[in-house]
XYZ file of C-alpha atoms in Angstrom:
580
model
C -72.340 -1.879 53.347
C -72.013 -1.325 49.556
C -74.064 1.888 49.795
C -71.755 3.287 52.445
C -68.653 2.619 50.233
C -70.270 4.353 47.220
C -71.191 7.434 49.224
C -67.669 7.627 50.611
C -66.089 7.512 47.084
C -68.432 10.222 45.754
C -67.627 12.327 48.757
C -63.858 12.136 48.092
C -64.283 13.120 44.385
C -66.495 16.044 45.308
C -64.021 17.251 47.889
C -61.211 17.112 45.315
C -63.236 19.089 42.787
C -64.161 21.745 45.327
C -60.522 22.045 46.330
C -59.484 22.552 42.721
C -62.140 25.213 42.207
C -61.010 26.970 45.338
C -57.375 26.904 44.228
C -58.210 28.241 40.791
C -60.311 30.999 42.252
C -57.535 31.941 44.620
C -55.128 32.128 41.676
C -57.432 34.431 39.744
C -58.225 32.001 36.920
C -61.368 30.293 35.756
C -62.471 27.129 37.346
C -60.973 23.951 35.704
C -63.538 21.225 35.059
C -62.880 17.811 36.527
C -62.150 16.310 33.058
C -59.483 18.951 32.295
C -57.870 18.476 35.671
C -57.623 14.778 35.032
C -56.035 15.395 31.576
C -53.096 17.408 32.988
C -50.729 19.693 30.989
C -50.848 19.334 27.149
C -47.874 17.460 25.632
C -46.385 18.594 22.308
C -44.289 16.168 20.207
C -42.369 16.255 16.910
C -41.905 13.275 14.601
C -38.329 12.096 14.198
C -36.231 13.693 11.469
C -33.465 11.880 9.496
C -30.045 11.831 11.116
C -28.537 13.752 8.200
C -30.290 16.742 6.676
C -29.330 18.407 3.414
C -29.583 22.101 2.656
C -32.311 22.921 0.136
C -34.264 19.744 0.705
C -37.623 19.523 2.479
C -38.755 16.852 4.891
C -42.264 15.884 6.105
C -42.937 16.816 9.728
C -45.846 16.118 12.054
C -46.461 18.218 15.200
C -48.929 16.701 17.633
C -50.407 18.009 20.880
C -52.233 15.695 23.269
C -53.935 16.186 26.618
C -55.903 19.243 25.494
C -58.661 20.683 27.724
C -62.081 19.430 26.728
C -63.125 22.999 25.965
C -60.348 23.506 23.365
C -61.729 23.679 19.846
C -58.687 24.991 17.927
C -55.005 25.287 18.745
C -51.985 26.823 17.072
C -49.205 24.340 16.143
C -45.858 24.829 14.414
C -42.064 24.768 14.710
C -39.620 27.258 16.062
C -35.822 27.234 15.923
C -33.061 27.990 13.420
C -31.790 26.573 10.120
C -35.154 25.913 8.532
C -38.284 27.427 7.031
C -41.795 26.102 6.662
C -44.052 24.733 9.389
C -44.985 28.213 10.596
C -47.634 28.293 13.376
C -51.098 27.471 12.046
C -54.551 27.043 13.590
C -55.795 23.467 13.508
C -58.968 21.912 14.880
C -58.846 19.818 18.011
C -60.686 16.557 18.444
C -60.714 14.104 21.300
C -58.333 16.199 23.343
C -55.603 16.262 20.625
C -54.606 18.117 17.455
C -52.122 17.439 14.628
C -50.307 19.613 12.081
C -48.629 18.055 9.007
C -46.164 20.284 7.171
C -42.833 20.277 5.294
C -39.636 21.603 6.838
C -37.111 23.077 4.402
C -33.437 23.182 5.444
C -31.681 26.522 4.970
C -27.899 27.068 4.689
C -25.977 26.706 7.896
C -23.950 24.262 9.900
C -26.738 22.987 12.175
C -30.515 22.892 12.402
C -32.574 23.261 15.584
C -36.321 22.547 15.484
C -38.729 22.488 18.441
C -42.445 21.695 18.392
C -44.658 24.465 19.837
C -48.347 24.812 20.619
C -50.576 27.671 21.760
C -53.738 26.660 23.606
C -55.861 29.674 24.454
C -53.485 32.108 26.014
C -50.994 29.437 27.121
C -47.898 28.452 25.139
C -46.277 25.039 25.372
C -42.821 23.972 24.148
C -42.467 20.386 23.048
C -39.801 17.940 21.891
C -36.838 19.264 19.894
C -34.170 17.937 17.526
C -30.718 19.218 16.613
C -29.078 17.992 13.417
C -25.865 18.571 11.523
C -26.701 19.991 8.136
C -24.878 18.955 4.962
C -24.631 21.366 2.075
C -24.735 19.714 -1.355
C -21.985 20.456 -3.833
C -21.380 18.934 -7.240
C -17.881 17.897 -8.259
C -16.373 17.046 -11.621
C -12.948 15.589 -12.358
C -11.468 15.643 -15.861
C -8.774 13.012 -16.461
C -6.667 12.494 -19.616
C -7.721 9.538 -21.733
C -4.345 7.825 -21.218
C -2.346 7.594 -17.996
C 1.202 6.253 -17.985
C 3.303 5.223 -15.019
C 5.827 7.884 -13.993
C 4.556 10.233 -16.688
C 3.059 13.465 -15.434
C -0.608 14.187 -16.118
C -2.831 17.175 -15.357
C -6.239 16.713 -13.750
C -8.913 19.406 -13.700
C -11.036 19.564 -10.536
C -14.314 21.537 -10.455
C -16.640 22.213 -7.509
C -20.081 23.789 -8.024
C -21.556 25.092 -4.742
C -24.563 27.379 -5.404
C -25.853 27.023 -1.812
C -22.634 28.176 -0.148
C -21.889 31.815 0.428
C -19.275 33.389 -1.811
C -15.976 33.542 0.052
C -16.506 30.210 1.854
C -13.156 28.441 2.227
C -13.014 25.087 0.434
C -10.219 22.501 0.623
C -9.954 20.628 -2.689
C -7.817 17.641 -3.701
C -7.851 14.318 -5.526
C -9.684 11.413 -3.948
C -9.613 7.742 -4.869
C -6.382 5.902 -5.698
C -3.722 5.516 -8.334
C -1.914 8.880 -8.424
C 0.216 10.972 -6.106
C 1.930 14.370 -5.866
C -1.261 16.427 -5.905
C -1.368 18.425 -2.637
C -4.722 19.709 -1.399
C -5.394 23.435 -1.758
C -7.660 25.693 0.345
C -9.285 28.461 -1.674
C -12.182 30.923 -1.342
C -15.340 30.174 -3.316
C -15.695 32.888 -5.967
C -18.860 34.817 -6.663
C -19.733 32.457 -9.507
C -19.999 29.666 -6.912
C -17.751 27.524 -9.117
C -14.191 26.656 -8.063
C -11.768 25.121 -10.591
C -8.322 23.748 -9.747
C -5.666 22.229 -12.042
C -3.553 19.519 -10.447
C -0.355 17.825 -11.722
C -0.070 14.155 -10.729
C 2.125 11.120 -11.307
C 0.295 7.813 -11.944
C 1.334 4.957 -9.688
C 1.965 1.260 -10.407
C -1.648 0.157 -10.340
C -3.725 -1.603 -12.958
C -6.533 0.981 -12.798
C -6.572 4.487 -11.286
C -9.889 5.467 -9.681
C -10.100 9.238 -9.303
C -12.645 11.709 -7.933
C -12.714 15.167 -6.358
C -12.293 15.341 -2.577
C -13.680 18.549 -1.068
C -14.260 19.788 2.489
C -15.152 23.101 4.095
C -14.020 24.166 7.589
C -17.293 26.043 8.234
C -19.751 23.558 6.752
C -20.417 19.883 6.324
C -20.618 19.043 2.636
C -22.503 16.421 0.672
C -20.386 16.038 -2.440
C -21.689 14.166 -5.465
C -19.806 13.796 -8.694
C -18.128 11.501 -11.164
C -15.429 8.921 -10.472
C -13.144 8.370 -13.446
C -11.415 5.028 -14.004
C -8.346 4.833 -16.205
C -5.975 1.926 -16.859
C -2.381 2.876 -16.112
C -0.178 1.964 -19.049
C 3.547 1.378 -19.181
C 5.700 4.448 -19.470
C 6.925 5.366 -22.938
C 10.055 3.385 -23.747
C 13.367 5.136 -24.279
C 15.358 4.723 -27.472
C 17.370 1.558 -28.073
C 20.618 3.548 -27.849
C 19.693 5.094 -24.499
C 18.604 1.721 -23.134
C 21.844 0.062 -24.217
C 23.959 2.734 -22.568
C 22.005 2.446 -19.324
C 22.156 -1.364 -19.179
C 25.864 -1.456 -20.041
C 26.831 1.173 -17.484
C 24.818 -0.380 -14.676
C 25.902 -3.950 -15.424
C 29.583 -3.036 -15.740
C 29.573 -0.952 -12.568
C 27.756 -3.644 -10.596
C 30.298 -6.278 -11.573
C 33.207 -3.930 -10.864
C 31.786 -3.088 -7.431
C 31.439 -6.737 -6.490
C 34.992 -7.570 -7.494
C 36.357 -4.514 -5.720
C 34.479 -5.370 -2.528
C 35.422 -9.062 -2.497
C 38.890 -8.894 -3.992
C 37.953 -11.892 -6.153
C 34.821 -13.932 -6.867
C 33.292 -15.781 -3.927
C 32.599 -19.323 -5.155
C 30.236 -20.880 -2.625
C 27.616 -23.205 -4.066
C 26.531 -24.064 -7.555
C 24.766 -20.748 -8.107
C 27.919 -18.697 -7.547
C 30.140 -21.014 -9.586
C 27.717 -21.041 -12.507
C 27.250 -17.286 -12.312
C 30.947 -16.493 -12.534
C 31.511 -19.136 -15.212
C 28.797 -17.564 -17.370
C 30.102 -14.032 -16.801
C 33.745 -14.924 -17.397
C 33.270 -17.037 -20.502
C 30.832 -14.502 -21.915
C 33.696 -12.048 -22.122
C 36.911 -14.067 -22.202
C 35.737 -17.299 -23.815
C 36.439 -20.879 -22.726
C 40.023 -21.420 -23.803
C 41.807 -20.009 -20.774
C 42.901 -21.293 -17.377
C 40.272 -19.417 -15.384
C 37.444 -20.767 -17.503
C 38.753 -24.319 -17.076
C 39.094 -23.830 -13.325
C 35.504 -22.652 -13.026
C 34.341 -25.486 -15.267
C 36.055 -28.029 -13.045
C 34.522 -26.461 -9.954
C 31.108 -26.909 -11.564
C 31.802 -30.547 -12.469
C 32.870 -31.214 -8.892
C 29.334 -30.349 -7.745
C 27.707 -33.250 -9.607
C 25.290 -35.416 -7.647
C 25.862 -39.204 -7.453
C 23.580 -39.861 -10.459
C 25.452 -37.404 -12.697
C 22.957 -34.581 -12.299
C 23.066 -31.328 -10.326
C 21.315 -30.076 -7.224
C 21.573 -27.296 -4.685
C 23.929 -28.981 -2.232
C 21.691 -28.744 0.826
C 18.651 -30.443 2.323
C 15.425 -28.751 1.283
C 11.656 -29.076 1.635
C 10.868 -28.398 -2.020
C 7.065 -28.216 -1.757
C 6.708 -27.022 1.826
C 4.890 -30.209 2.801
C 7.150 -31.204 5.684
C 9.245 -33.687 3.684
C 12.928 -32.818 3.323
C 14.951 -33.871 0.297
C 18.566 -34.960 0.953
C 21.378 -32.571 0.126
C 22.499 -34.711 -2.837
C 19.084 -34.609 -4.560
C 19.164 -33.918 -8.301
C 16.777 -31.164 -9.405
C 15.576 -30.903 -13.006
C 15.678 -27.097 -12.966
C 19.300 -27.039 -11.764
C 20.309 -29.208 -14.690
C 18.205 -27.419 -17.288
C 18.779 -23.795 -16.326
C 21.897 -23.591 -14.133
C 24.549 -26.183 -15.027
C 23.268 -27.672 -18.279
C 23.441 -24.634 -20.599
C 27.011 -23.914 -19.444
C 28.064 -27.534 -19.997
C 26.616 -27.392 -23.510
C 28.567 -24.196 -24.233
C 31.735 -25.786 -22.908
C 31.154 -28.835 -25.108
C 30.579 -26.633 -28.170
C 33.862 -24.832 -27.378
C 35.682 -28.187 -27.283
C 36.354 -27.821 -23.549
C 34.174 -30.648 -22.188
C 34.298 -34.400 -22.778
C 31.062 -36.005 -23.998
C 30.358 -37.891 -20.776
C 30.031 -34.743 -18.669
C 27.264 -33.475 -20.910
C 25.643 -36.872 -21.438
C 25.363 -37.573 -17.688
C 22.957 -34.700 -16.877
C 20.991 -35.469 -20.055
C 20.493 -39.054 -18.898
C 19.595 -37.824 -15.392
C 16.799 -35.691 -16.859
C 15.520 -38.589 -18.959
C 15.391 -40.736 -15.791
C 13.423 -38.124 -13.836
C 10.030 -39.487 -12.745
C 7.043 -38.181 -14.692
C 4.393 -36.040 -13.012
C 0.735 -36.615 -13.936
C -0.796 -34.838 -16.937
C -4.233 -34.891 -18.583
C -2.882 -34.560 -22.135
C -3.084 -37.804 -24.170
C 0.432 -38.816 -25.120
C 1.826 -36.014 -22.974
C 4.543 -36.044 -20.322
C 5.609 -33.769 -17.468
C 9.214 -34.047 -16.330
C 9.324 -34.264 -12.538
C 10.677 -31.574 -10.255
C 13.520 -33.748 -8.986
C 14.861 -37.291 -9.156
C 12.641 -38.248 -6.210
C 9.218 -39.835 -6.936
C 7.737 -37.837 -4.038
C 8.392 -34.609 -5.980
C 6.503 -35.880 -9.042
C 3.063 -35.915 -7.488
C 2.170 -32.656 -9.229
C 3.392 -31.086 -12.472
C 5.423 -27.854 -12.317
C 5.112 -26.425 -15.852
C 8.136 -24.135 -15.797
C 10.414 -27.003 -14.713
C 8.999 -29.475 -17.243
C 9.169 -27.079 -20.199
C 12.645 -25.837 -19.242
C 13.932 -29.393 -19.007
C 12.492 -30.263 -22.412
C 14.049 -27.160 -23.912
C 17.500 -28.131 -22.618
C 17.119 -31.647 -24.019
C 16.070 -30.213 -27.385
C 19.047 -27.816 -27.371
C 21.455 -30.680 -26.711
C 19.993 -32.794 -29.515
C 20.111 -29.903 -31.986
C 23.614 -28.656 -31.132
C 25.360 -32.025 -30.718
C 23.557 -34.105 -33.318
C 23.397 -36.954 -30.802
C 20.631 -39.496 -31.127
C 19.932 -40.200 -27.463
C 17.359 -42.971 -26.988
C 14.042 -41.590 -25.773
C 15.110 -37.932 -25.941
C 13.072 -36.870 -28.973
C 10.000 -38.718 -27.715
C 10.270 -37.082 -24.305
C 10.587 -33.591 -25.813
C 7.601 -34.196 -28.090
C 5.491 -35.518 -25.198
C 6.258 -32.464 -23.036
C 5.523 -30.122 -25.941
C 2.027 -31.623 -26.251
C 1.222 -30.489 -22.705
C 1.941 -26.785 -23.336
C -1.732 -25.807 -23.905
C -3.041 -27.929 -21.018
C -2.463 -25.459 -18.171
C -2.122 -22.263 -20.188
C -4.117 -19.227 -18.979
C -4.835 -17.296 -22.196
C -6.195 -14.165 -20.489
C -2.841 -13.569 -18.808
C -0.410 -15.206 -21.222
C 0.841 -17.242 -18.276
C 0.881 -20.647 -16.666
C 0.205 -21.492 -13.019
C 3.161 -22.499 -10.932
C 1.550 -25.838 -10.067
C -0.952 -27.913 -12.010
C -4.396 -27.530 -10.491
C -4.025 -23.856 -9.689
C -5.849 -21.156 -11.613
C -3.807 -18.056 -10.812
C -0.812 -17.107 -12.981
C 2.698 -17.556 -11.689
C 4.962 -14.549 -11.159
C 6.981 -12.745 -13.833
C 10.214 -14.535 -12.986
C 8.873 -18.041 -13.492
C 6.569 -17.065 -16.340
C 9.247 -15.327 -18.382
C 11.422 -18.441 -18.013
C 8.431 -20.575 -19.039
C 7.797 -18.483 -22.157
C 11.486 -18.713 -23.138
C 11.179 -22.482 -23.022
C 7.896 -22.538 -24.938
C 9.371 -20.283 -27.640
C 11.970 -23.002 -28.265
C 9.552 -25.953 -28.111
C 6.573 -24.446 -29.978
C 7.542 -21.054 -31.434
C 4.041 -20.120 -32.625
C 2.488 -20.844 -29.234
C 5.342 -19.049 -27.501
C 4.810 -15.910 -29.563
C 1.086 -15.893 -28.739
C 1.839 -16.325 -25.045
C 4.441 -13.551 -25.073
C 2.029 -11.181 -26.830
C -0.710 -11.897 -24.279
C 1.714 -11.682 -21.361
C 3.116 -8.299 -22.384
C -0.238 -6.875 -23.463
C -0.828 -5.978 -19.811
C 1.133 -3.330 -17.889
C 4.382 -5.004 -16.922
C 3.763 -4.755 -13.187
C 0.261 -6.260 -13.115
C 1.113 -9.934 -12.591
C 2.990 -9.993 -9.238
C -0.074 -8.695 -7.400
C -1.944 -11.903 -8.231
C 0.992 -14.272 -8.413
C 1.267 -17.470 -6.449
C 5.012 -18.094 -6.492
C 8.107 -15.997 -6.031
C 6.420 -12.606 -5.652
C 6.735 -12.394 -1.860
C 10.038 -10.507 -1.979
C 11.031 -7.335 -3.842
C 13.878 -9.271 -5.489
C 11.568 -11.762 -7.152
C 9.174 -9.041 -8.275
C 11.968 -6.975 -9.793
C 13.962 -9.838 -11.274
C 10.751 -11.054 -12.869
C 10.506 -7.784 -14.797
C 14.154 -8.067 -15.856
C 13.500 -11.591 -17.136
C 10.841 -10.182 -19.451
C 13.639 -8.260 -21.199
C 15.790 -11.413 -21.182
C 12.954 -13.106 -23.057
C 12.323 -10.219 -25.462
C 14.909 -7.476 -25.969
C 12.239 -4.881 -26.788
C 11.360 -4.658 -23.113
C 14.883 -3.609 -22.149
C 13.739 -0.132 -23.223
C 10.751 0.005 -20.864
C 10.857 2.192 -17.779
C 9.377 -0.527 -15.551
C 12.103 -3.012 -16.491
C 14.904 -0.486 -16.196
C 13.561 0.680 -12.838
C 13.406 -2.925 -11.595
C 17.050 -3.424 -12.578
C 17.973 -0.232 -10.743
C 16.103 -1.421 -7.641
C 17.922 -4.751 -7.396
C 21.193 -3.013 -8.244
C 20.824 -0.910 -5.112
C 20.002 -3.827 -2.800
C 21.908 -6.956 -3.809
C 25.337 -8.246 -4.711
C 26.779 -6.623 -7.796
C 27.693 -9.859 -9.582
C 24.267 -11.412 -9.110
C 22.716 -8.268 -10.552
C 25.305 -8.022 -13.330
C 24.484 -11.559 -14.474
C 20.956 -10.496 -15.342
C 22.187 -7.356 -17.032
C 24.649 -9.434 -19.042
C 21.892 -11.840 -20.106
C 19.674 -8.994 -21.268
C 22.516 -7.418 -23.217
C 23.362 -10.793 -24.746
C 19.723 -11.263 -25.800
C 19.853 -7.839 -27.436
C 23.015 -8.806 -29.342
C 25.371 -6.326 -27.685
C 29.098 -7.125 -27.330
C 30.649 -8.202 -23.986
C 31.152 -5.557 -21.332
C 34.422 -4.208 -20.032
C 34.157 -6.057 -16.718
C 32.976 -9.262 -18.343
C 35.976 -9.244 -20.682
C 38.114 -9.760 -17.622
C 40.019 -6.501 -17.246
C 38.738 -5.985 -13.706
C 38.877 -9.684 -12.830
C 42.592 -9.924 -13.640
C 43.347 -6.949 -11.395
C 41.498 -8.455 -8.413
C 43.490 -9.398 -5.353
C 43.205 -12.446 -3.051
C 39.756 -13.989 -2.614
C 37.652 -12.737 0.253
C 35.208 -14.737 2.320
C 32.171 -12.685 1.434
C 31.074 -9.565 -0.353
C 29.911 -6.437 1.380
C 26.348 -6.852 0.108
C 23.726 -9.538 0.641
C 23.441 -12.190 -2.032
C 20.223 -12.239 -3.964
C 17.977 -15.160 -2.994
C 18.139 -18.256 -5.183
C 15.987 -21.353 -5.507
C 15.914 -24.263 -7.948
C 12.764 -23.351 -9.838
């Protein structure tokens, strides 16, 4: 049985071989041995090339042919196609029915490369696997940037592109890449015969801490691989104008803002403690305290006292955003120390306020619960009269409250029990939360990021009064940076344009030198264009007062006295206000 199966198998193989010989003979070719017939047609393959190829560079390539006839001793292997040189056809020895050629392919200029493996076996040619790749042409870029960049001050950049592998006349589009400048349009130019293209570009630095600049270059007819330098430059404040020019600008803008508000409303709109205090400060700054209008505004302010003799904001409020709402009659330390208190002290000094109306808010501050502090012998005056608001220290509120208490003691000569001790205890805590790298304090104890300009400038004003040497160091560190740098990392008050801009204005309120700076003047112009004239004018008036300039025309009352009946509201939105 087994012998019959074996004979049958041999018979089938022999028949197949005879049929192949007959077919080959009929076709006019030589007879194909059984082994070659079993091997089939030779297969030519090319090793994978990188996805991106660069002109002028060479890459290792392997061309392999398999399935060769047993009789093949040598074959010709190589590459054909466009966009490359190297790997020309070469004779290689065959072994075990295969042959391999190792070579290096060099990319030539062009947009694309096409490479296909090829083999010649005897008189037969075989095409194998192929690849098509986008080719990138290397160019070298250089950007030259001035050593100093200043915001809103024009600078000229020099852009250079070296492209020795591109044909002369190739169109290149060149511009500035990176970030930190604007007003430099891209330009499309022909590459000169020197293969070096140079472009000068005028730019304006933007409000960024550091400008990062490089050359951006493209070519419509080629894909480029650009390598070059990236220059980093800090952007400094613009050069300040003269003191005379700054004064004229602040006076004109402040006066016109106040005049516009009075013209739009007919008379001041006195809704809430912020508006009453604002108009009282503006009016008495120009007309003094000994007149009927000043006394009327003073009485309006006194009428807003809370039950404990302090001052608040007159509405329910979730002070810390924790879901707890303080009653509308809550006394806030900031409202005493920075809104009502300084005006009451001025009224008292002018002989227009009985002692009790100044003593009441002082006592309310001394009763405020203390927030925790790590300083031995230190104290932090709480945010409000409520114990729930004293769970964390708010430095700007504590220092501002201590400053007001110190001002009262110095100006009145009163010896209020516990006042001097409280001021001294708060003063001891000044270094505790200070961030020396930024010249700032956090808004809340336990945080590590600096507060915004608005709160920090107010904090530094208070520290200058409590510890002048420390305050001067903090102010120097704070203003050593470009004046716009802090809001980008702030944790409080920087979410609106108003708070960002008013923070810059408060820097000038703290130190008159900064009234000359372009950033501060621009911030004042921005809020002047968006908010109520009187609210804006108040800050202008404070800056001018800090700089020692006389009262303005509008503040002196000439426009006020011409105003008609009071209106319900002004034509512009009121600037946002908050206790502290």
